[in-house]
């Protein structure tokens, strides 16, 4: 197997992440915030959102932290279609929770001035889970920066945690996952054995009729992935999913020239069962995507804080671009449906 050394001195890279000094200790959008700072931030943002955002706890983590989903959107009497976005499934991918926080800030601060954001939040709701794997995220701040999994324990093994992105009920543990509790890609003891996965899956199942899109944010590799990862079969909506992905990645590239590759998980990165995007897609959430943000390996998970702003700015364009594309496509489909309906009416009666 060929290999190359991407990071010569890992400790120097760990120390180098906080390269925007002096760093404020309070919450900052250009910093990797601790879970404690994110909790306080969620409360203050909700209070100052003038009704545009509400908070809801969807359950607790293994270690008892509250998993809070932020619902952003203009209140409406009719039911609105929704997008669900989570960040921080994997503990060490710190740019991911940073992006969810950035998205919330942008949504709240540009509603009413940015026409795209205004119509998005007028017509849809966005559910944001800023940190999915909170126990793991906290552990990466306090003990082991490179931790990936949850922090659950079982008698019978001294190894801790399962990979939440192998624990969803989608071809569970059939390929690209490990049944060894000590592995970083351990699929768990059963599908949804991880309480964090169960809480999210329950929430999406409960809101299945309104959730039209599922976005999950990871790092790194600069990829825009969509189903399937648990099989080489193409998704029924492959062409449409690919078109939306290419539109989103070209919007992303327009800002700083950052190149993304789009495609189904199995062939674009590697086959892996139990992923959240495959599960959401098979549940019926058609626009289901996994984003792998910056970079391509120079810093990897240890992306310097100076790259938070440009990474989030370009990713905003991708998310807004994807939304624009799929709204346009579903509008077109609705028109075709209406047309067919009308012609049936004309010809049959
Ligand atoms: C994406 C979607 C479904 C299954 C796997 C993946 C790739 C993802 C993973 O779970 O192994 C890569 C990763 O964490 C790095 O962010
Ligand atoms: Zn990941």
Coordinates of C-alpha atoms and ligand atoms in Angstrom, one line a residue:
X1 CA 0.0 0.0 0.0
X2 CA 1.4 3.4 -1.0
X3 CA 1.5 6.1 1.7
X4 CA 2.6 9.7 2.1
X5 CA 3.2 11.8 5.2
X6 CA 0.7 14.6 5.2
X7 CA 1.4 16.0 8.6
X8 CA 5.1 15.9 9.7
X9 CA 4.6 17.2 13.2
X10 CA 1.2 16.4 14.6
X11 CA 1.7 18.3 17.9
X12 CA 2.8 21.5 16.0
X13 CA -0.4 21.2 13.9
X14 CA -2.6 20.7 17.1
X15 CA -1.0 23.8 18.6
X16 CA -1.3 25.6 15.3
X17 CA -5.1 25.4 15.0
X18 CA -5.7 28.4 17.1
X19 CA -3.7 30.7 14.7
X20 CA -5.9 33.7 15.1
X21 CA -4.3 35.1 18.3
X22 CA -5.2 36.7 20.7
X23 CA -8.1 34.4 20.9
X24 CA -11.2 35.6 22.8
X25 CA -12.3 33.0 25.4
X26 CA -16.0 33.7 24.8
X27 CA -18.0 32.3 21.9
X28 CA -16.7 33.4 18.5
X29 CA -17.7 32.4 14.9
X30 CA -14.0 32.2 13.9
X31 CA -13.0 29.9 16.8
X32 CA -13.6 26.3 17.7
X33 CA -16.1 26.7 20.5
X34 CA -16.4 24.4 23.5
X35 CA -19.7 22.7 24.1
X36 CA -20.3 24.9 27.2
X37 CA -19.9 28.0 24.9
X38 CA -22.2 26.5 22.3
X39 CA -24.9 25.9 25.0
X40 CA -24.8 29.6 26.1
X41 CA -24.7 30.7 22.5
X42 CA -27.9 28.7 21.6
X43 CA -29.8 30.3 24.4
X44 CA -28.7 33.9 23.6
X45 CA -29.3 33.5 19.9
X46 CA -32.8 32.1 20.5
X47 CA -33.7 35.0 22.8
X48 CA -32.6 37.6 20.4
X49 CA -34.1 36.0 17.3
X50 CA -37.4 37.8 17.5
X51 CA -39.4 34.7 17.0
X52 CA -37.4 33.4 14.0
X53 CA -35.8 30.6 16.0
X54 CA -37.0 28.2 18.6
X55 CA -35.1 25.5 20.6
X56 CA -36.2 22.0 21.2
X57 CA -34.5 19.2 23.1
X58 CA -34.8 15.9 21.2
X59 CA -33.2 13.7 23.9
X60 CA -30.1 13.3 25.9
X61 CA -26.7 11.9 25.0
X62 CA -25.1 8.9 26.6
X63 CA -23.4 11.1 29.2
X64 CA -26.6 13.1 29.8
X65 CA -26.1 16.2 27.7
X66 CA -29.3 17.7 26.1
X67 CA -29.4 17.4 22.3
X68 CA -30.9 20.6 21.1
X69 CA -32.4 21.2 17.7
X70 CA -32.8 24.8 16.5
X71 CA -35.8 25.5 14.3
X72 CA -35.3 28.5 12.1
X73 CA -38.1 29.9 9.9
X74 CA -40.8 32.5 9.7
X75 CA -43.8 31.3 11.8
X76 CA -46.7 30.2 9.5
X77 CA -50.2 28.9 10.0
X78 CA -49.8 26.3 7.3
X79 CA -47.3 23.5 7.5
X80 CA -44.0 24.3 5.8
X81 CA -41.5 21.9 4.1
X82 CA -38.3 21.6 6.1
X83 CA -34.6 20.9 5.9
X84 CA -32.8 19.0 8.6
X85 CA -29.0 19.7 9.0
X86 CA -26.7 18.2 11.5
X87 CA -23.1 18.9 12.3
X88 CA -20.5 17.1 14.4
X89 CA -21.5 13.4 14.0
X90 CA -17.8 12.7 14.2
X91 CA -16.2 14.3 17.3
X92 CA -12.9 15.4 15.8
X93 CA -14.3 17.2 12.7
X94 CA -14.4 20.6 14.4
X95 CA -15.1 22.6 11.3
X96 CA -18.5 21.0 11.1
X97 CA -20.1 22.4 14.3
X98 CA -18.4 25.7 13.4
X99 CA -20.3 25.6 10.1
X100 CA -23.7 25.0 11.8
X101 CA -23.1 28.0 14.1
X102 CA -22.1 30.1 11.1
X103 CA -25.3 29.0 9.3
X104 CA -27.5 30.0 12.2
X105 CA -25.8 33.4 12.5
X106 CA -26.2 34.0 8.7
X107 CA -29.8 32.9 8.7
X108 CA -30.8 35.2 11.5
X109 CA -28.7 38.2 10.5
X110 CA -29.6 38.1 6.7
X111 CA -33.3 37.4 7.0
X112 CA -35.1 40.4 5.7
X113 CA -32.1 41.8 3.7
X114 CA -30.8 38.8 1.7
X115 CA -33.6 37.9 -0.7
X116 CA -32.6 34.2 -1.0
X117 CA -32.4 33.7 2.7
X118 CA -35.7 35.6 3.2
X119 CA -37.6 33.5 0.8
X120 CA -36.0 30.3 2.1
X121 CA -37.1 31.1 5.7
X122 CA -40.5 32.4 4.6
X123 CA -41.3 29.2 2.7
X124 CA -39.3 26.5 4.7
X125 CA -38.1 25.7 8.1
X126 CA -34.5 24.7 8.8
X127 CA -33.8 22.3 11.7
X128 CA -30.2 22.6 12.8
X129 CA -28.5 20.2 15.2
X130 CA -25.2 22.1 15.9
X131 CA -23.5 19.1 17.5
X132 CA -24.7 15.6 17.1
X133 CA -22.1 13.7 19.0
X134 CA -21.7 16.1 22.0
X135 CA -20.0 13.6 24.3
X136 CA -17.4 12.9 21.7
X137 CA -16.9 16.6 20.9
X138 CA -16.4 17.5 24.5
X139 CA -13.9 14.6 24.8
X140 CA -11.9 16.0 21.9
X141 CA -11.6 19.3 23.7
X142 CA -10.6 17.8 27.0
X143 CA -8.7 14.5 26.4
X144 CA -8.1 13.3 22.9
X145 CA -8.3 15.6 19.9
X146 CA -8.5 12.7 17.4
X147 CA -11.6 10.9 19.0
X148 CA -14.2 10.1 16.4
X149 CA -16.9 7.9 18.0
X150 CA -19.6 8.3 20.7
X151 CA -18.6 7.7 24.4
X152 CA -21.0 4.8 25.2
X153 CA -19.8 1.9 27.3
X154 CA -21.0 -1.8 27.5
X155 CA -20.0 -4.5 29.9
X156 CA -18.0 -7.1 28.1
X157 CA -15.7 -4.6 26.3
X158 CA -13.3 -2.1 27.6
X159 CA -13.4 -0.2 24.4
X160 CA -15.6 2.9 24.3
X161 CA -18.0 4.2 21.7
X162 CA -19.5 3.4 18.3
X163 CA -19.3 5.2 15.0
X164 CA -22.6 7.1 14.7
X165 CA -22.2 7.2 11.0
X166 CA -22.2 3.4 10.9
X167 CA -25.0 3.0 13.4
X168 CA -28.0 4.0 11.3
X169 CA -30.3 1.3 10.0
X170 CA -29.2 1.3 6.3
X171 CA -27.6 -2.0 5.3
X172 CA -26.3 -1.9 8.8
X173 CA -22.8 -3.3 9.3
X174 CA -22.8 -5.2 6.0
X175 CA -19.8 -3.4 4.5
X176 CA -17.2 -0.7 5.3
X177 CA -17.9 -1.0 9.0
X178 CA -16.5 -3.1 11.9
X179 CA -18.1 -5.3 14.4
X180 CA -15.1 -4.8 16.7
X181 CA -16.0 -2.4 19.5
X182 CA -12.4 -1.2 19.5
X183 CA -12.5 -0.1 15.9
X184 CA -13.0 3.5 14.9
X185 CA -15.7 2.4 12.5
X186 CA -17.5 0.1 15.0
X187 CA -21.1 -0.2 13.9
X188 CA -22.5 -0.6 17.4
X189 CA -24.3 -3.5 19.0
X190 CA -27.5 -3.0 17.0
X191 CA -28.8 -0.3 14.6
X192 CA -29.5 2.8 16.6
X193 CA -27.8 1.3 19.7
X194 CA -26.3 4.8 20.2
X195 CA -28.8 7.0 21.9
X196 CA -27.7 10.0 19.9
X197 CA -28.5 8.2 16.6
X198 CA -31.9 7.0 18.1
X199 CA -32.8 10.5 19.1
X200 CA -32.0 12.0 15.7
X201 CA -33.7 9.0 13.8
X202 CA -36.8 9.4 16.0
X203 CA -37.0 13.1 15.4
X204 CA -36.7 12.7 11.6
X205 CA -39.2 9.8 11.6
X206 CA -41.6 12.0 13.6
X207 CA -41.3 14.9 11.1
X208 CA -41.0 12.7 8.0
X209 CA -43.9 14.3 6.3
X210 CA -42.3 17.8 6.3
X211 CA -38.6 17.0 6.0
X212 CA -37.7 17.2 2.3
X213 CA -33.9 17.5 2.6
X214 CA -31.2 16.1 5.0
X215 CA -27.8 17.6 5.1
X216 CA -25.0 16.2 7.3
X217 CA -21.7 18.1 7.6
X218 CA -18.4 16.3 8.1
X219 CA -14.8 17.0 7.3
X220 CA -12.4 16.6 5.5
X221 CA -11.9 15.8 1.8
X222 CA -14.0 18.4 -0.1
X223 CA -16.7 16.1 -1.3
X224 CA -20.4 16.3 -1.8
X225 CA -21.7 12.8 -1.3
X226 CA -25.2 11.4 -1.8
X227 CA -26.7 7.8 -1.6
X228 CA -25.7 5.2 -1.7
X229 CA -22.8 4.3 0.4
X230 CA -24.0 0.9 1.6
X231 CA -24.4 -0.5 -1.9
X232 CA -22.9 0.2 -5.4
X233 CA -26.5 0.4 -6.7
X234 CA -27.4 3.9 -8.0
X235 CA -30.2 5.7 -6.1
X236 CA -33.5 6.0 -8.0
X237 CA -33.0 9.8 -8.0
X238 CA -29.3 9.6 -9.0
X239 CA -29.4 12.1 -11.9
X240 CA -31.3 14.7 -10.0
X241 CA -29.1 14.3 -6.9
X242 CA -26.0 14.6 -9.1
X243 CA -27.3 17.8 -10.8
X244 CA -28.1 19.5 -7.5
X245 CA -24.6 18.5 -6.1
X246 CA -22.9 19.9 -9.2
X247 CA -24.8 23.1 -8.9
X248 CA -24.0 23.4 -5.3
X249 CA -20.3 22.7 -5.8
X250 CA -20.0 25.2 -8.6
X251 CA -21.6 27.8 -6.4
X252 CA -19.1 26.9 -3.7
X253 CA -16.1 27.1 -6.1
X254 CA -17.2 30.6 -7.3
X255 CA -16.0 32.3 -4.1
X256 CA -12.4 31.1 -3.5
X257 CA -11.9 28.4 -6.2
X258 CA -12.2 25.5 -3.8
X259 CA -12.8 22.3 -5.7
X260 CA -15.3 19.7 -4.6
X261 CA -16.0 16.3 -6.0
X262 CA -19.6 15.1 -6.2
X263 CA -21.0 11.5 -6.4
X264 CA -22.4 8.6 -4.6
X265 CA -20.6 7.7 -1.4
X266 CA -19.7 4.1 -2.4
X267 CA -17.7 5.1 -5.4
X268 CA -16.6 8.6 -4.5
X269 CA -15.1 7.8 -1.1
X270 CA -15.6 4.2 -0.1
X271 CA -18.4 1.7 0.6
X272 CA -19.8 2.1 4.1
X273 CA -23.0 0.9 5.6
X274 CA -25.1 2.5 8.4
X275 CA -24.6 6.1 7.3
X276 CA -27.2 8.8 8.1
X277 CA -27.6 10.0 4.5
X278 CA -28.5 6.6 3.2
X279 CA -30.9 6.0 6.0
X280 CA -32.7 9.3 5.5
X281 CA -32.9 8.7 1.8
X282 CA -34.4 5.2 2.2
X283 CA -36.9 6.8 4.7
X284 CA -38.1 9.0 1.9
X285 CA -36.0 12.2 2.3
X286 CA -35.0 12.6 -1.3
X287 CA -32.4 15.4 -1.1
X288 CA -30.0 13.7 1.2
X289 CA -26.3 14.8 1.2
X290 CA -23.1 14.4 3.2
X291 CA -20.7 17.3 2.9
X292 CA -17.1 16.7 3.6
X293 CA -15.6 20.2 4.1
X294 CA -12.0 21.5 3.9
X295 CA -9.3 20.6 3.4
X296 CA -7.9 17.7 1.4
X297 CA -5.4 16.6 4.0
X298 CA -2.8 19.4 4.6
X299 CA -4.3 20.0 8.0
X300 CA -7.1 17.5 7.9
X301 CA -9.2 17.5 11.1
X302 CA -6.8 20.2 12.5
X303 CA -7.9 22.9 10.1
X304 CA -6.6 26.2 11.4
X305 CA -9.1 28.7 12.8
X306 CA -8.1 31.2 10.1
X307 CA -9.9 28.9 7.7
X308 CA -13.2 28.8 9.5
X309 CA -14.5 32.0 7.9
X310 CA -13.6 31.2 4.2
X311 CA -14.8 27.6 4.6
X312 CA -18.1 28.7 6.1
X313 CA -18.6 31.4 3.6
X314 CA -18.1 29.1 0.6
X315 CA -20.2 26.3 2.2
X316 CA -23.1 28.8 2.7
X317 CA -23.1 29.3 -1.1
X318 CA -23.3 25.5 -1.6
X319 CA -26.2 25.1 0.8
X320 CA -28.1 28.0 -0.5
X321 CA -27.3 26.9 -4.1
X322 CA -28.6 23.4 -3.4
X323 CA -31.8 24.7 -1.9
X324 CA -32.3 27.0 -4.9
X325 CA -31.8 24.1 -7.3
X326 CA -34.1 21.6 -5.6
X327 CA -36.8 24.2 -5.1
X328 CA -36.6 25.0 -8.9
X329 CA -36.7 21.3 -9.7
X330 CA -39.7 20.5 -7.5
X331 CA -41.5 23.6 -8.9
X332 CA -40.9 22.2 -12.4
X333 CA -42.1 18.7 -11.3
X334 CA -45.2 20.2 -9.7
X335 CA -46.0 22.0 -13.0
X336 CA -45.6 18.8 -15.0
X337 CA -47.9 17.0 -12.5
X338 CA -50.5 19.8 -12.7
X339 CA -50.3 19.6 -16.5
X340 CA -50.8 15.8 -16.6
X341 CA -53.7 16.2 -14.2
X342 CA -55.3 18.9 -16.4
X343 CA -54.9 16.8 -19.6
X344 CA -56.4 13.8 -17.9
X345 CA -59.3 16.0 -17.0
X346 CA -59.6 17.2 -20.6
X347 CA -59.2 13.8 -22.3
X348 CA -61.1 11.6 -19.9
X349 CA -64.1 13.7 -19.2
Ligands
LIG1 C1 -20.3 9.3 4.1 C2 -21.6 8.8 4.0 C3 -22.0 7.6 4.4 C4 -21.0 6.7 4.9 C5 -19.7 7.1 5.0 C6 -19.3 8.4 4.6 C7 -17.9 8.9 4.7 C8 -17.6 9.4 6.1 C9 -17.5 8.2 7.1 O1 -18.4 8.2 7.9 O2 -16.6 7.4 7.0 C10 -16.2 10.0 6.0 C11 -15.9 10.7 7.3 O3 -16.4 10.5 8.3 C12 -15.0 11.8 7.3 O4 -15.8 12.9 7.6
LIG2 ZN1 -17.1 12.3 9.5

